[in-house]
Amino acid sequence: DYVVTSTLASQCPPAVGRALGFSIADTILKRNKYESNSKKQVSFVTIGDGSVHNAHFLSAFNLARHARFRKTKCPVVFGVSDNGLSISYPTDGYADYLFTKYAARPKDQHDPSSKVIMDRDGIPIFKANGCDMMDVYDKTFQAVDYSRKSSAPSLILYQEITRRFGHAATDRQHAYLDPSVVDQMAETDVIESGIMQAVEHYGALTYGEAMDRFEEIGVLSRSAFNSAADEPKISTRDDMIAKVSQPMAQVPPLAAGLLTSHDFNQGDAGKRVKKDVMRKHMTRVISEVMDSDPKVVYIGEDVEHGGYYLVTEGLAKKFPGRVIDFPPDETTLLGAAMGFSQVGLVPIVEIPYSKYLDCGADMFYELAISNWLTNAQRPNGMVVRIQGFDKGVFGGNFHTHNMINHVPPGVDLLCYSNGTDYVRGFRNAVAQAKNGRVVVLVDCTNLLNLRHLHDKDRGWETPYPTNQDEFMSFDNVRRFGNGGKTLIVSYGNGVVTALRARQNLVEKKVIQSEDCVDIIDCPYISDIPGGLRDALSIGQYEHILFSDICKEGPGSNVLSSYVVGLQKEGILPARWSFVAAPRAYNPLGNVVTFLNEDDVSEAFVRLTSN
């Protein structure tokens, strides 16, 4: 039902996620209410004995054990095939040691030789002879039946398996195995022994019937192969690009004038309304989307009590069972989100600090590539909220990370500067997630409770857009000013920095007034937003300064890709420059390494004076 990538054991965290998601989805969507145990879903995932060493498996197995410990429903069955080799690395016996060294008791107290045991966390371990088809069937049936009836995890260890062939064409078995061993392994045929068992021991069929079935399967296999060979082949790059993500969901266009600085001072239909900080709007819009669709769930670490920045405060009480805490492991958190999406939920995933995405980076890439890898058949629609980004004094570099290293194809990356845009953008993010896209929102810590732009003006408090039909699309940008000859392009906290730098330039008489410089806020940073293209196409700007809050240098900033793209499209003016935060780590209790107003002002002077 689900693809397996080349990354070892990466199929395990989503499998546990599906198992956890079954009961949540069934409750929310009122599924399987009257079905018997025999129809309850079970998540089944298999790996080889080499993969039990991999962190993906260990994280997933630990989460399953944790669910068992917490008595949380998690009907997942792990199937581990042990042939004693991980390519050339000998593993014989380790899987047995790993899973049974804490054995408490045999399943049958009167039969000490029973091959079903309980480990220390109460997960049944079923052992089967991998060369005995009937034993494989029997133990697999027992494990699945146990997990189905008890809604709990189990594990099957398929032992005594002989590997017939090498891992792949590049696996030079003769370099690490004696030729006689290679020949002996190749002659071992579990299918042949299984047929002999079925015919001679069980009388289930005759050798003639087995041969007929063998030939029938051969015909089906050749037919399937020919059908696959006749499928249209990849011919252009555009074919590949089109498959990296699901198509964008169409959202209503915003009315003219809603993306200017005037929008901050006026509410709906020009009425004066209550304004608040960005964090308050974030909580409100999450509540709004959860209230409008029961499939939306919110998962993360410490989110039930409100989270580290109070963004989810009160939501667990309002939406019981839909705001869910996970243990502190980003691999299983993102894997669980992938599984939740695959059972019909719309997960919003909170990563507590942006640096922590590194801890689950491979699983993040797995969920990103799934749409492309499955030819758009298995998308993993979700919203990922990443906190603890950019300017701040708490926690040092690991809590104020300002690098965006992980932007794989197929991921929509956004960073909003203010509460009003966040609300409209979040509505769009959820709409895109429902359509199968992966949308990542990076939240600047400095902006969450920011009230003042200049002095005590409360200039960064904004009204909540109560019209739920207002969406901010990925192409929308916000413009501050509309008559300057110089443009500053930024996003997130960089917009506040640019606005303050513009005022400083006026005070220092570098420019006559703020009307001389426009600032365009581009929240969508994984590609060039259409609104920026439109603004540059008219040829108004003589100078452009790209102001990036990420660190300068390779692999960290995002606006450098804007420069390359706009240059390629021929709409970048000849006179442009780039400024970013210094390539250094961020100290505790100090903001000296973040992009500041002086950096932007000095870059502006250099650009416009040349």
PDB file of N, CA, C and O in Angstrom, residues 94-133:
ATOM      1  N   TYR A  94      21.956 -11.155  16.178  1.00  0.00           N
ATOM      2  CA  TYR A  94      21.778  -9.911  16.930  1.00  0.00           C
ATOM      3  C   TYR A  94      20.306  -9.544  17.097  1.00  0.00           C
ATOM      4  O   TYR A  94      19.892  -9.074  18.165  1.00  0.00           O
ATOM      5  N   ALA A  95      19.507  -9.717  16.054  1.00  0.00           N
ATOM      6  CA  ALA A  95      18.086  -9.364  16.158  1.00  0.00           C
ATOM      7  C   ALA A  95      17.419 -10.171  17.261  1.00  0.00           C
ATOM      8  O   ALA A  95      16.621  -9.635  18.047  1.00  0.00           O
ATOM      9  N   ASP A  96      17.753 -11.465  17.351  1.00  0.00           N
ATOM     10  CA  ASP A  96      17.213 -12.301  18.414  1.00  0.00           C
ATOM     11  C   ASP A  96      17.636 -11.759  19.781  1.00  0.00           C
ATOM     12  O   ASP A  96      16.821 -11.639  20.705  1.00  0.00           O
ATOM     13  N   TYR A  97      18.900 -11.397  19.894  1.00  0.00           N
ATOM     14  CA  TYR A  97      19.417 -10.838  21.149  1.00  0.00           C
ATOM     15  C   TYR A  97      18.733  -9.512  21.488  1.00  0.00           C
ATOM     16  O   TYR A  97      18.332  -9.277  22.627  1.00  0.00           O
ATOM     17  N   LEU A  98      18.570  -8.653  20.474  1.00  0.00           N
ATOM     18  CA  LEU A  98      17.994  -7.320  20.697  1.00  0.00           C
ATOM     19  C   LEU A  98      16.571  -7.402  21.231  1.00  0.00           C
ATOM     20  O   LEU A  98      16.207  -6.691  22.171  1.00  0.00           O
ATOM     21  N   PHE A  99      15.780  -8.288  20.652  1.00  0.00           N
ATOM     22  CA  PHE A  99      14.359  -8.290  20.986  1.00  0.00           C
ATOM     23  C   PHE A  99      13.989  -9.220  22.144  1.00  0.00           C
ATOM     24  O   PHE A  99      12.922  -9.083  22.708  1.00  0.00           O
ATOM     25  N   THR A 100      14.860 -10.153  22.478  1.00  0.00           N
ATOM     26  CA  THR A 100      14.446 -11.132  23.484  1.00  0.00           C
ATOM     27  C   THR A 100      15.310 -11.153  24.732  1.00  0.00           C
ATOM     28  O   THR A 100      15.061 -11.950  25.629  1.00  0.00           O
ATOM     29  N   LYS A 101      16.287 -10.280  24.852  1.00  0.00           N
ATOM     30  CA  LYS A 101      17.166 -10.365  26.021  1.00  0.00           C
ATOM     31  C   LYS A 101      16.436  -9.992  27.310  1.00  0.00           C
ATOM     32  O   LYS A 101      16.889 -10.316  28.402  1.00  0.00           O
ATOM     33  N   TYR A 102      15.291  -9.294  27.179  1.00  0.00           N
ATOM     34  CA  TYR A 102      14.522  -8.936  28.368  1.00  0.00           C
ATOM     35  C   TYR A 102      13.299  -9.849  28.530  1.00  0.00           C
ATOM     36  O   TYR A 102      12.322  -9.475  29.147  1.00  0.00           O
ATOM     37  N   ALA A 103      13.369 -11.029  27.943  1.00  0.00           N
ATOM     38  CA  ALA A 103      12.223 -11.941  27.974  1.00  0.00           C
ATOM     39  C   ALA A 103      11.762 -12.189  29.403  1.00  0.00           C
ATOM     40  O   ALA A 103      12.552 -12.478  30.295  1.00  0.00           O
ATOM     41  N   ALA A 104      10.470 -12.097  29.615  1.00  0.00           N
ATOM     42  CA  ALA A 104       9.914 -12.271  30.954  1.00  0.00           C
ATOM     43  C   ALA A 104       9.325 -13.654  31.136  1.00  0.00           C
ATOM     44  O   ALA A 104       9.490 -14.275  32.180  1.00  0.00           O
ATOM     45  N   ARG A 105       8.651 -14.160  30.104  1.00  0.00           N
ATOM     46  CA  ARG A 105       7.987 -15.443  30.280  1.00  0.00           C
ATOM     47  C   ARG A 105       7.562 -15.979  28.916  1.00  0.00           C
ATOM     48  O   ARG A 105       7.347 -15.208  27.975  1.00  0.00           O
ATOM     49  N   PRO A 106       7.430 -17.281  28.779  1.00  0.00           N
ATOM     50  CA  PRO A 106       6.882 -17.833  27.526  1.00  0.00           C
ATOM     51  C   PRO A 106       5.379 -17.615  27.469  1.00  0.00           C
ATOM     52  O   PRO A 106       4.732 -17.410  28.500  1.00  0.00           O
ATOM     53  N   LYS A 107       4.840 -17.649  26.275  1.00  0.00           N
ATOM     54  CA  LYS A 107       3.398 -17.473  26.129  1.00  0.00           C
ATOM     55  C   LYS A 107       2.649 -18.601  26.838  1.00  0.00           C
ATOM     56  O   LYS A 107       1.651 -18.380  27.525  1.00  0.00           O
ATOM     57  N   ASP A 108       3.141 -19.813  26.664  1.00  0.00           N
ATOM     58  CA  ASP A 108       2.515 -20.979  27.295  1.00  0.00           C
ATOM     59  C   ASP A 108       3.372 -21.398  28.481  1.00  0.00           C
ATOM     60  O   ASP A 108       4.479 -21.916  28.320  1.00  0.00           O
ATOM     61  N   GLN A 109       2.872 -21.197  29.701  1.00  0.00           N
ATOM     62  CA  GLN A 109       3.655 -21.509  30.888  1.00  0.00           C
ATOM     63  C   GLN A 109       3.997 -23.000  30.978  1.00  0.00           C
ATOM     64  O   GLN A 109       4.958 -23.394  31.639  1.00  0.00           O
ATOM     65  N   HIS A 110       3.211 -23.843  30.326  1.00  0.00           N
ATOM     66  CA  HIS A 110       3.441 -25.288  30.388  1.00  0.00           C
ATOM     67  C   HIS A 110       4.335 -25.771  29.246  1.00  0.00           C
ATOM     68  O   HIS A 110       4.640 -26.949  29.156  1.00  0.00           O
ATOM     69  N   ASP A 111       4.727 -24.824  28.367  1.00  0.00           N
ATOM     70  CA  ASP A 111       5.590 -25.195  27.238  1.00  0.00           C
ATOM     71  C   ASP A 111       6.752 -24.210  27.154  1.00  0.00           C
ATOM     72  O   ASP A 111       6.699 -23.228  26.431  1.00  0.00           O
ATOM     73  N   PRO A 112       7.826 -24.454  27.927  1.00  0.00           N
ATOM     74  CA  PRO A 112       8.960 -23.517  27.946  1.00  0.00           C
ATOM     75  C   PRO A 112       9.609 -23.315  26.589  1.00  0.00           C
ATOM     76  O   PRO A 112      10.317 -22.343  26.380  1.00  0.00           O
ATOM     77  N   SER A 113       9.369 -24.201  25.635  1.00  0.00           N
ATOM     78  CA  SER A 113       9.977 -24.058  24.303  1.00  0.00           C
ATOM     79  C   SER A 113       9.160 -23.159  23.389  1.00  0.00           C
ATOM     80  O   SER A 113       9.511 -22.971  22.232  1.00  0.00           O
ATOM     81  N   SER A 114       8.061 -22.638  23.910  1.00  0.00           N
ATOM     82  CA  SER A 114       7.211 -21.766  23.097  1.00  0.00           C
ATOM     83  C   SER A 114       8.026 -20.620  22.522  1.00  0.00           C
ATOM     84  O   SER A 114       8.860 -20.034  23.198  1.00  0.00           O
ATOM     85  N   LYS A 115       7.780 -20.305  21.249  1.00  0.00           N
ATOM     86  CA  LYS A 115       8.549 -19.253  20.580  1.00  0.00           C
ATOM     87  C   LYS A 115       7.822 -17.919  20.565  1.00  0.00           C
ATOM     88  O   LYS A 115       8.083 -17.072  19.733  1.00  0.00           O
ATOM     89  N   VAL A 116       6.887 -17.738  21.463  1.00  0.00           N
ATOM     90  CA  VAL A 116       6.216 -16.450  21.601  1.00  0.00           C
ATOM     91  C   VAL A 116       6.510 -15.937  23.005  1.00  0.00           C
ATOM     92  O   VAL A 116       6.188 -16.606  23.980  1.00  0.00           O
ATOM     93  N   ILE A 117       7.155 -14.782  23.118  1.00  0.00           N
ATOM     94  CA  ILE A 117       7.524 -14.262  24.427  1.00  0.00           C
ATOM     95  C   ILE A 117       7.078 -12.825  24.551  1.00  0.00           C
ATOM     96  O   ILE A 117       6.724 -12.171  23.563  1.00  0.00           O
ATOM     97  N   MET A 118       7.079 -12.341  25.771  1.00  0.00           N
ATOM     98  CA  MET A 118       6.772 -10.940  26.034  1.00  0.00           C
ATOM     99  C   MET A 118       8.077 -10.221  26.387  1.00  0.00           C
ATOM    100  O   MET A 118       8.861 -10.715  27.195  1.00  0.00           O
ATOM    101  N   ASP A 119       8.310  -9.057  25.789  1.00  0.00           N
ATOM    102  CA  ASP A 119       9.489  -8.310  26.211  1.00  0.00           C
ATOM    103  C   ASP A 119       9.120  -7.433  27.405  1.00  0.00           C
ATOM    104  O   ASP A 119       7.993  -7.455  27.889  1.00  0.00           O
ATOM    105  N   ARG A 120      10.043  -6.666  27.856  1.00  0.00           N
ATOM    106  CA  ARG A 120       9.844  -5.936  29.113  1.00  0.00           C
ATOM    107  C   ARG A 120       8.740  -4.898  29.022  1.00  0.00           C
ATOM    108  O   ARG A 120       8.205  -4.465  30.028  1.00  0.00           O
ATOM    109  N   ASP A 121       8.404  -4.436  27.809  1.00  0.00           N
ATOM    110  CA  ASP A 121       7.362  -3.426  27.649  1.00  0.00           C
ATOM    111  C   ASP A 121       6.030  -4.039  27.261  1.00  0.00           C
ATOM    112  O   ASP A 121       5.109  -3.330  26.870  1.00  0.00           O
ATOM    113  N   GLY A 122       5.932  -5.340  27.332  1.00  0.00           N
ATOM    114  CA  GLY A 122       4.656  -5.980  27.052  1.00  0.00           C
ATOM    115  C   GLY A 122       4.352  -6.145  25.588  1.00  0.00           C
ATOM    116  O   GLY A 122       3.207  -6.361  25.215  1.00  0.00           O
ATOM    117  N   ILE A 123       5.365  -6.032  24.699  1.00  0.00           N
ATOM    118  CA  ILE A 123       5.139  -6.236  23.273  1.00  0.00           C
ATOM    119  C   ILE A 123       5.421  -7.696  22.936  1.00  0.00           C
ATOM    120  O   ILE A 123       6.538  -8.175  23.142  1.00  0.00           O
ATOM    121  N   PRO A 124       4.466  -8.435  22.445  1.00  0.00           N
ATOM    122  CA  PRO A 124       4.697  -9.844  22.101  1.00  0.00           C
ATOM    123  C   PRO A 124       5.703  -9.971  20.957  1.00  0.00           C
ATOM    124  O   PRO A 124       5.657  -9.213  19.984  1.00  0.00           O
ATOM    125  N   ILE A 125       6.606 -10.921  21.108  1.00  0.00           N
ATOM    126  CA  ILE A 125       7.572 -11.229  20.067  1.00  0.00           C
ATOM    127  C   ILE A 125       7.243 -12.613  19.528  1.00  0.00           C
ATOM    128  O   ILE A 125       7.285 -13.608  20.260  1.00  0.00           O
ATOM    129  N   PHE A 126       6.903 -12.695  18.251  1.00  0.00           N
ATOM    130  CA  PHE A 126       6.571 -13.964  17.616  1.00  0.00           C
ATOM    131  C   PHE A 126       7.759 -14.384  16.755  1.00  0.00           C
ATOM    132  O   PHE A 126       8.217 -13.603  15.917  1.00  0.00           O
ATOM    133  N   LYS A 127       8.245 -15.592  16.958  1.00  0.00           N
ATOM    134  CA  LYS A 127       9.379 -16.089  16.190  1.00  0.00           C
ATOM    135  C   LYS A 127       8.912 -17.159  15.214  1.00  0.00           C
ATOM    136  O   LYS A 127       8.224 -18.102  15.596  1.00  0.00           O
ATOM    137  N   ALA A 128       9.327 -16.992  13.953  1.00  0.00           N
ATOM    138  CA  ALA A 128       8.925 -17.952  12.919  1.00  0.00           C
ATOM    139  C   ALA A 128      10.145 -18.416  12.149  1.00  0.00           C
ATOM    140  O   ALA A 128      11.094 -17.650  11.933  1.00  0.00           O
ATOM    141  N   ASN A 129      10.120 -19.670  11.713  1.00  0.00           N
ATOM    142  CA  ASN A 129      11.138 -20.189  10.816  1.00  0.00           C
ATOM    143  C   ASN A 129      10.853 -19.640   9.421  1.00  0.00           C
ATOM    144  O   ASN A 129       9.863 -19.999   8.784  1.00  0.00           O
ATOM    145  N   GLY A 130      11.723 -18.765   8.952  1.00  0.00           N
ATOM    146  CA  GLY A 130      11.487 -18.105   7.677  1.00  0.00           C
ATOM    147  C   GLY A 130      11.511 -19.020   6.484  1.00  0.00           C
ATOM    148  O   GLY A 130      11.078 -18.631   5.389  1.00  0.00           O
ATOM    149  N   CYS A 131      12.017 -20.257   6.650  1.00  0.00           N
ATOM    150  CA  CYS A 131      12.024 -21.225   5.556  1.00  0.00           C
ATOM    151  C   CYS A 131      10.829 -22.170   5.614  1.00  0.00           C
ATOM    152  O   CYS A 131      10.715 -23.084   4.790  1.00  0.00           O
ATOM    153  N   ASP A 132       9.976 -21.951   6.592  1.00  0.00           N
ATOM    154  CA  ASP A 132       8.785 -22.793   6.752  1.00  0.00           C
ATOM    155  C   ASP A 132       7.557 -21.924   6.492  1.00  0.00           C
ATOM    156  O   ASP A 132       7.150 -21.126   7.318  1.00  0.00           O
ATOM    157  N   MET A 133       6.972 -22.097   5.310  1.00  0.00           N
ATOM    158  CA  MET A 133       5.861 -21.232   4.900  1.00  0.00           C
ATOM    159  C   MET A 133       4.698 -21.294   5.886  1.00  0.00           C
ATOM    160  O   MET A 133       4.062 -20.280   6.190  1.00  0.00           O
TER     161      MET A 133
END
